């Protein structure tokens, strides 16, 4: 089990270039573009969402990953959640493999209880521009995500744009994460804390 600690900031589209220059200046090199497709699964009644659990498949340039995220917190843009991730051979869930990695009995019981009723509910498709930084002695992954969330409901596709920054603490003191966010906000105007993650946006599209 890992605990994901990251700060999310809503990024006005016209400030993306300024954010890019900021991260490139700190890293000393341009960011690397990574195309990502995420498929989120739940029951028709959204039982996993009701238990504050997210289950997804992610397509990366290296292959497919499956991830289970359990209930967490979000305040002022800082998100903390338990997560478990394992590689899979193709675009299909391997729940037994995921269950073997998960050490949260509550989340595991919920997942097993709905396993036969899971289906795709929405997708996020975006390009992640990625930097690995060292800031105040802590390794941090900085990303600019731009793309969209899509959900097909009643035969119609609903869409919502993605334009945000993620700062993930890989190791070390959380104060370094906040210090980087403060410096970024001073350098790039218009950023605001984002307490709604991509999965929550997808569920919002499904429900409205």
PDB file of N, CA and C in Angstrom, residues 31-90:
ATOM      1  N   UNK A  31       9.812  19.384 -20.080  1.00  0.00           N
ATOM      2  CA  UNK A  31       9.012  18.268 -19.620  1.00  0.00           C
ATOM      3  C   UNK A  31       8.851  17.209 -20.690  1.00  0.00           C
ATOM      4  N   UNK A  32       8.497  16.008 -20.246  1.00  0.00           N
ATOM      5  CA  UNK A  32       8.287  14.871 -21.150  1.00  0.00           C
ATOM      6  C   UNK A  32       6.787  14.635 -21.290  1.00  0.00           C
ATOM      7  N   UNK A  33       6.293  14.579 -22.527  1.00  0.00           N
ATOM      8  CA  UNK A  33       4.867  14.369 -22.764  1.00  0.00           C
ATOM      9  C   UNK A  33       4.523  12.880 -22.721  1.00  0.00           C
ATOM     10  N   UNK A  34       3.520  12.544 -21.902  1.00  0.00           N
ATOM     11  CA  UNK A  34       3.068  11.165 -21.755  1.00  0.00           C
ATOM     12  C   UNK A  34       1.562  11.112 -22.029  1.00  0.00           C
ATOM     13  N   UNK A  35       1.124  10.484 -23.124  1.00  0.00           N
ATOM     14  CA  UNK A  35      -0.318  10.348 -23.377  1.00  0.00           C
ATOM     15  C   UNK A  35      -0.905   9.270 -22.465  1.00  0.00           C
ATOM     16  N   UNK A  36      -2.036   9.573 -21.837  1.00  0.00           N
ATOM     17  CA  UNK A  36      -2.653   8.644 -20.889  1.00  0.00           C
ATOM     18  C   UNK A  36      -4.140   8.502 -21.197  1.00  0.00           C
ATOM     19  N   UNK A  37      -4.612   7.267 -21.120  1.00  0.00           N
ATOM     20  CA  UNK A  37      -6.040   6.976 -21.198  1.00  0.00           C
ATOM     21  C   UNK A  37      -6.413   6.191 -19.948  1.00  0.00           C
ATOM     22  N   UNK A  38      -7.418   6.652 -19.218  1.00  0.00           N
ATOM     23  CA  UNK A  38      -7.866   5.987 -18.006  1.00  0.00           C
ATOM     24  C   UNK A  38      -9.322   5.573 -18.163  1.00  0.00           C
ATOM     25  N   UNK A  39      -9.609   4.307 -17.889  1.00  0.00           N
ATOM     26  CA  UNK A  39     -10.963   3.779 -17.955  1.00  0.00           C
ATOM     27  C   UNK A  39     -11.411   3.472 -16.529  1.00  0.00           C
ATOM     28  N   UNK A  40     -12.483   4.102 -16.091  1.00  0.00           N
ATOM     29  CA  UNK A  40     -12.978   3.932 -14.723  1.00  0.00           C
ATOM     30  C   UNK A  40     -14.161   2.974 -14.700  1.00  0.00           C
ATOM     31  N   UNK A  41     -14.164   2.081 -13.725  1.00  0.00           N
ATOM     32  CA  UNK A  41     -15.172   1.042 -13.611  1.00  0.00           C
ATOM     33  C   UNK A  41     -15.990   1.219 -12.336  1.00  0.00           C
ATOM     34  N   UNK A  42     -17.266   0.871 -12.440  1.00  0.00           N
ATOM     35  CA  UNK A  42     -18.155   0.872 -11.284  1.00  0.00           C
ATOM     36  C   UNK A  42     -19.395   0.071 -11.664  1.00  0.00           C
ATOM     37  N   UNK A  43     -20.293  -0.096 -10.711  1.00  0.00           N
ATOM     38  CA  UNK A  43     -21.570  -0.720 -11.006  1.00  0.00           C
ATOM     39  C   UNK A  43     -22.509   0.323 -11.598  1.00  0.00           C
ATOM     40  N   UNK A  44     -23.644  -0.118 -12.136  1.00  0.00           N
ATOM     41  CA  UNK A  44     -24.619   0.813 -12.689  1.00  0.00           C
ATOM     42  C   UNK A  44     -25.152   1.764 -11.624  1.00  0.00           C
ATOM     43  N   UNK A  45     -25.203   1.292 -10.371  1.00  0.00           N
ATOM     44  CA  UNK A  45     -25.676   2.136  -9.266  1.00  0.00           C
ATOM     45  C   UNK A  45     -24.542   2.925  -8.611  1.00  0.00           C
ATOM     46  N   UNK A  46     -23.309   2.824  -9.173  1.00  0.00           N
ATOM     47  CA  UNK A  46     -22.127   3.546  -8.681  1.00  0.00           C
ATOM     48  C   UNK A  46     -21.812   3.190  -7.225  1.00  0.00           C
ATOM     49  N   UNK A  47     -21.781   1.874  -6.964  1.00  0.00           N
ATOM     50  CA  UNK A  47     -21.519   1.402  -5.604  1.00  0.00           C
ATOM     51  C   UNK A  47     -20.118   1.750  -5.119  1.00  0.00           C
ATOM     52  N   UNK A  48     -19.118   1.681  -6.005  1.00  0.00           N
ATOM     53  CA  UNK A  48     -17.760   2.024  -5.590  1.00  0.00           C
ATOM     54  C   UNK A  48     -17.662   3.500  -5.226  1.00  0.00           C
ATOM     55  N   UNK A  49     -18.284   4.343  -6.022  1.00  0.00           N
ATOM     56  CA  UNK A  49     -18.280   5.772  -5.706  1.00  0.00           C
ATOM     57  C   UNK A  49     -18.922   6.024  -4.358  1.00  0.00           C
ATOM     58  N   UNK A  50     -20.001   5.297  -4.072  1.00  0.00           N
ATOM     59  CA  UNK A  50     -20.662   5.447  -2.784  1.00  0.00           C
ATOM     60  C   UNK A  50     -19.775   5.066  -1.625  1.00  0.00           C
ATOM     61  N   UNK A  51     -18.831   4.144  -1.868  1.00  0.00           N
ATOM     62  CA  UNK A  51     -17.872   3.738  -0.836  1.00  0.00           C
ATOM     63  C   UNK A  51     -16.582   4.542  -0.900  1.00  0.00           C
ATOM     64  N   UNK A  52     -16.565   5.560  -1.742  1.00  0.00           N
ATOM     65  CA  UNK A  52     -15.401   6.434  -1.920  1.00  0.00           C
ATOM     66  C   UNK A  52     -14.184   5.642  -2.396  1.00  0.00           C
ATOM     67  N   UNK A  53     -14.431   4.765  -3.363  1.00  0.00           N
ATOM     68  CA  UNK A  53     -13.388   3.939  -3.963  1.00  0.00           C
ATOM     69  C   UNK A  53     -13.378   4.203  -5.463  1.00  0.00           C
ATOM     70  N   UNK A  54     -12.187   4.285  -6.045  1.00  0.00           N
ATOM     71  CA  UNK A  54     -12.050   4.434  -7.493  1.00  0.00           C
ATOM     72  C   UNK A  54     -11.259   3.252  -8.037  1.00  0.00           C
ATOM     73  N   UNK A  55     -11.715   2.713  -9.158  1.00  0.00           N
ATOM     74  CA  UNK A  55     -11.074   1.570  -9.805  1.00  0.00           C
ATOM     75  C   UNK A  55     -10.871   1.918 -11.273  1.00  0.00           C
ATOM     76  N   UNK A  56      -9.634   1.811 -11.744  1.00  0.00           N
ATOM     77  CA  UNK A  56      -9.374   2.211 -13.125  1.00  0.00           C
ATOM     78  C   UNK A  56      -8.337   1.329 -13.786  1.00  0.00           C
ATOM     79  N   UNK A  57      -8.386   1.323 -15.110  1.00  0.00           N
ATOM     80  CA  UNK A  57      -7.304   0.829 -15.963  1.00  0.00           C
ATOM     81  C   UNK A  57      -6.647   2.037 -16.599  1.00  0.00           C
ATOM     82  N   UNK A  58      -5.327   2.038 -16.672  1.00  0.00           N
ATOM     83  CA  UNK A  58      -4.600   3.140 -17.303  1.00  0.00           C
ATOM     84  C   UNK A  58      -3.713   2.602 -18.417  1.00  0.00           C
ATOM     85  N   UNK A  59      -3.869   3.196 -19.602  1.00  0.00           N
ATOM     86  CA  UNK A  59      -2.978   2.867 -20.714  1.00  0.00           C
ATOM     87  C   UNK A  59      -1.857   3.891 -20.755  1.00  0.00           C
ATOM     88  N   UNK A  60      -0.626   3.414 -20.659  1.00  0.00           N
ATOM     89  CA  UNK A  60       0.559   4.257 -20.726  1.00  0.00           C
ATOM     90  C   UNK A  60       1.402   3.804 -21.915  1.00  0.00           C
ATOM     91  N   UNK A  61       2.414   4.581 -22.290  1.00  0.00           N
ATOM     92  CA  UNK A  61       3.287   4.115 -23.381  1.00  0.00           C
ATOM     93  C   UNK A  61       3.976   2.789 -23.068  1.00  0.00           C
ATOM     94  N   UNK A  62       4.099   2.434 -21.789  1.00  0.00           N
ATOM     95  CA  UNK A  62       4.773   1.200 -21.394  1.00  0.00           C
ATOM     96  C   UNK A  62       3.828   0.015 -21.265  1.00  0.00           C
ATOM     97  N   UNK A  63       2.520   0.264 -21.232  1.00  0.00           N
ATOM     98  CA  UNK A  63       1.574  -0.835 -21.073  1.00  0.00           C
ATOM     99  C   UNK A  63       0.401  -0.439 -20.187  1.00  0.00           C
ATOM    100  N   UNK A  64      -0.342  -1.455 -19.737  1.00  0.00           N
ATOM    101  CA  UNK A  64      -1.553  -1.228 -18.946  1.00  0.00           C
ATOM    102  C   UNK A  64      -1.290  -1.416 -17.449  1.00  0.00           C
ATOM    103  N   UNK A  65      -1.929  -0.569 -16.644  1.00  0.00           N
ATOM    104  CA  UNK A  65      -1.883  -0.667 -15.188  1.00  0.00           C
ATOM    105  C   UNK A  65      -3.306  -0.637 -14.663  1.00  0.00           C
ATOM    106  N   UNK A  66      -3.538  -1.342 -13.551  1.00  0.00           N
ATOM    107  CA  UNK A  66      -4.823  -1.216 -12.854  1.00  0.00           C
ATOM    108  C   UNK A  66      -4.564  -0.625 -11.475  1.00  0.00           C
ATOM    109  N   UNK A  67      -5.465   0.244 -11.042  1.00  0.00           N
ATOM    110  CA  UNK A  67      -5.268   0.963  -9.788  1.00  0.00           C
ATOM    111  C   UNK A  67      -6.568   0.990  -8.999  1.00  0.00           C
ATOM    112  N   UNK A  68      -6.428   0.750  -7.704  1.00  0.00           N
ATOM    113  CA  UNK A  68      -7.536   0.882  -6.758  1.00  0.00           C
ATOM    114  C   UNK A  68      -7.171   1.980  -5.774  1.00  0.00           C
ATOM    115  N   UNK A  69      -8.058   2.967  -5.640  1.00  0.00           N
ATOM    116  CA  UNK A  69      -7.835   4.052  -4.687  1.00  0.00           C
ATOM    117  C   UNK A  69      -8.965   4.040  -3.669  1.00  0.00           C
ATOM    118  N   UNK A  70      -8.597   4.071  -2.387  1.00  0.00           N
ATOM    119  CA  UNK A  70      -9.587   4.030  -1.316  1.00  0.00           C
ATOM    120  C   UNK A  70      -9.882   5.443  -0.829  1.00  0.00           C
ATOM    121  N   UNK A  71     -10.807   5.519   0.125  1.00  0.00           N
ATOM    122  CA  UNK A  71     -11.245   6.817   0.636  1.00  0.00           C
ATOM    123  C   UNK A  71     -10.059   7.639   1.116  1.00  0.00           C
ATOM    124  N   UNK A  72     -10.101   8.933   0.834  1.00  0.00           N
ATOM    125  CA  UNK A  72      -9.023   9.825   1.228  1.00  0.00           C
ATOM    126  C   UNK A  72      -9.574  11.177   1.624  1.00  0.00           C
ATOM    127  N   UNK A  73      -8.680  12.157   1.655  1.00  0.00           N
ATOM    128  CA  UNK A  73      -9.080  13.516   2.009  1.00  0.00           C
ATOM    129  C   UNK A  73      -8.598  14.483   0.945  1.00  0.00           C
ATOM    130  N   UNK A  74      -9.283  15.632   0.851  1.00  0.00           N
ATOM    131  CA  UNK A  74      -8.876  16.700  -0.060  1.00  0.00           C
ATOM    132  C   UNK A  74      -9.257  18.021   0.572  1.00  0.00           C
ATOM    133  N   UNK A  75      -8.256  18.890   0.749  1.00  0.00           N
ATOM    134  CA  UNK A  75      -8.508  20.213   1.324  1.00  0.00           C
ATOM    135  C   UNK A  75      -7.443  21.167   0.817  1.00  0.00           C
ATOM    136  N   UNK A  76      -7.886  22.312   0.316  1.00  0.00           N
ATOM    137  CA  UNK A  76      -6.940  23.302  -0.179  1.00  0.00           C
ATOM    138  C   UNK A  76      -6.098  22.817  -1.330  1.00  0.00           C
ATOM    139  N   UNK A  77      -6.627  21.834  -2.078  1.00  0.00           N
ATOM    140  CA  UNK A  77      -5.883  21.288  -3.210  1.00  0.00           C
ATOM    141  C   UNK A  77      -4.989  20.115  -2.866  1.00  0.00           C
ATOM    142  N   UNK A  78      -4.771  19.828  -1.545  1.00  0.00           N
ATOM    143  CA  UNK A  78      -3.925  18.713  -1.132  1.00  0.00           C
ATOM    144  C   UNK A  78      -4.770  17.453  -1.028  1.00  0.00           C
ATOM    145  N   UNK A  79      -4.398  16.415  -1.795  1.00  0.00           N
ATOM    146  CA  UNK A  79      -5.121  15.150  -1.815  1.00  0.00           C
ATOM    147  C   UNK A  79      -4.250  14.068  -1.195  1.00  0.00           C
ATOM    148  N   UNK A  80      -4.843  13.271  -0.297  1.00  0.00           N
ATOM    149  CA  UNK A  80      -4.146  12.135   0.309  1.00  0.00           C
ATOM    150  C   UNK A  80      -5.064  10.921   0.213  1.00  0.00           C
ATOM    151  N   UNK A  81      -4.585   9.853  -0.447  1.00  0.00           N
ATOM    152  CA  UNK A  81      -5.398   8.648  -0.608  1.00  0.00           C
ATOM    153  C   UNK A  81      -4.498   7.420  -0.580  1.00  0.00           C
ATOM    154  N   UNK A  82      -5.064   6.320  -0.061  1.00  0.00           N
ATOM    155  CA  UNK A  82      -4.394   5.027  -0.174  1.00  0.00           C
ATOM    156  C   UNK A  82      -4.610   4.498  -1.580  1.00  0.00           C
ATOM    157  N   UNK A  83      -3.567   3.924  -2.159  1.00  0.00           N
ATOM    158  CA  UNK A  83      -3.722   3.364  -3.501  1.00  0.00           C
ATOM    159  C   UNK A  83      -2.881   2.110  -3.676  1.00  0.00           C
ATOM    160  N   UNK A  84      -3.367   1.229  -4.552  1.00  0.00           N
ATOM    161  CA  UNK A  84      -2.678  -0.008  -4.897  1.00  0.00           C
ATOM    162  C   UNK A  84      -2.670  -0.117  -6.420  1.00  0.00           C
ATOM    163  N   UNK A  85      -1.524  -0.460  -6.991  1.00  0.00           N
ATOM    164  CA  UNK A  85      -1.394  -0.478  -8.450  1.00  0.00           C
ATOM    165  C   UNK A  85      -0.604  -1.701  -8.874  1.00  0.00           C
ATOM    166  N   UNK A  86      -1.092  -2.378  -9.922  1.00  0.00           N
ATOM    167  CA  UNK A  86      -0.396  -3.537 -10.469  1.00  0.00           C
ATOM    168  C   UNK A  86      -0.471  -3.501 -11.996  1.00  0.00           C
ATOM    169  N   UNK A  87       0.536  -4.028 -12.681  1.00  0.00           N
ATOM    170  CA  UNK A  87       0.462  -4.123 -14.147  1.00  0.00           C
ATOM    171  C   UNK A  87      -0.512  -5.218 -14.563  1.00  0.00           C
ATOM    172  N   UNK A  88      -1.108  -5.053 -15.741  1.00  0.00           N
ATOM    173  CA  UNK A  88      -1.972  -6.078 -16.322  1.00  0.00           C
ATOM    174  C   UNK A  88      -1.558  -6.284 -17.770  1.00  0.00           C
ATOM    175  N   UNK A  89      -1.964  -7.419 -18.325  1.00  0.00           N
ATOM    176  CA  UNK A  89      -1.484  -7.791 -19.659  1.00  0.00           C
ATOM    177  C   UNK A  89      -2.154  -6.992 -20.770  1.00  0.00           C
ATOM    178  N   UNK A  90      -3.405  -6.581 -20.552  1.00  0.00           N
ATOM    179  CA  UNK A  90      -4.158  -5.896 -21.613  1.00  0.00           C
ATOM    180  C   UNK A  90      -5.232  -5.031 -20.970  1.00  0.00           C
TER     181      UNK A  90
END
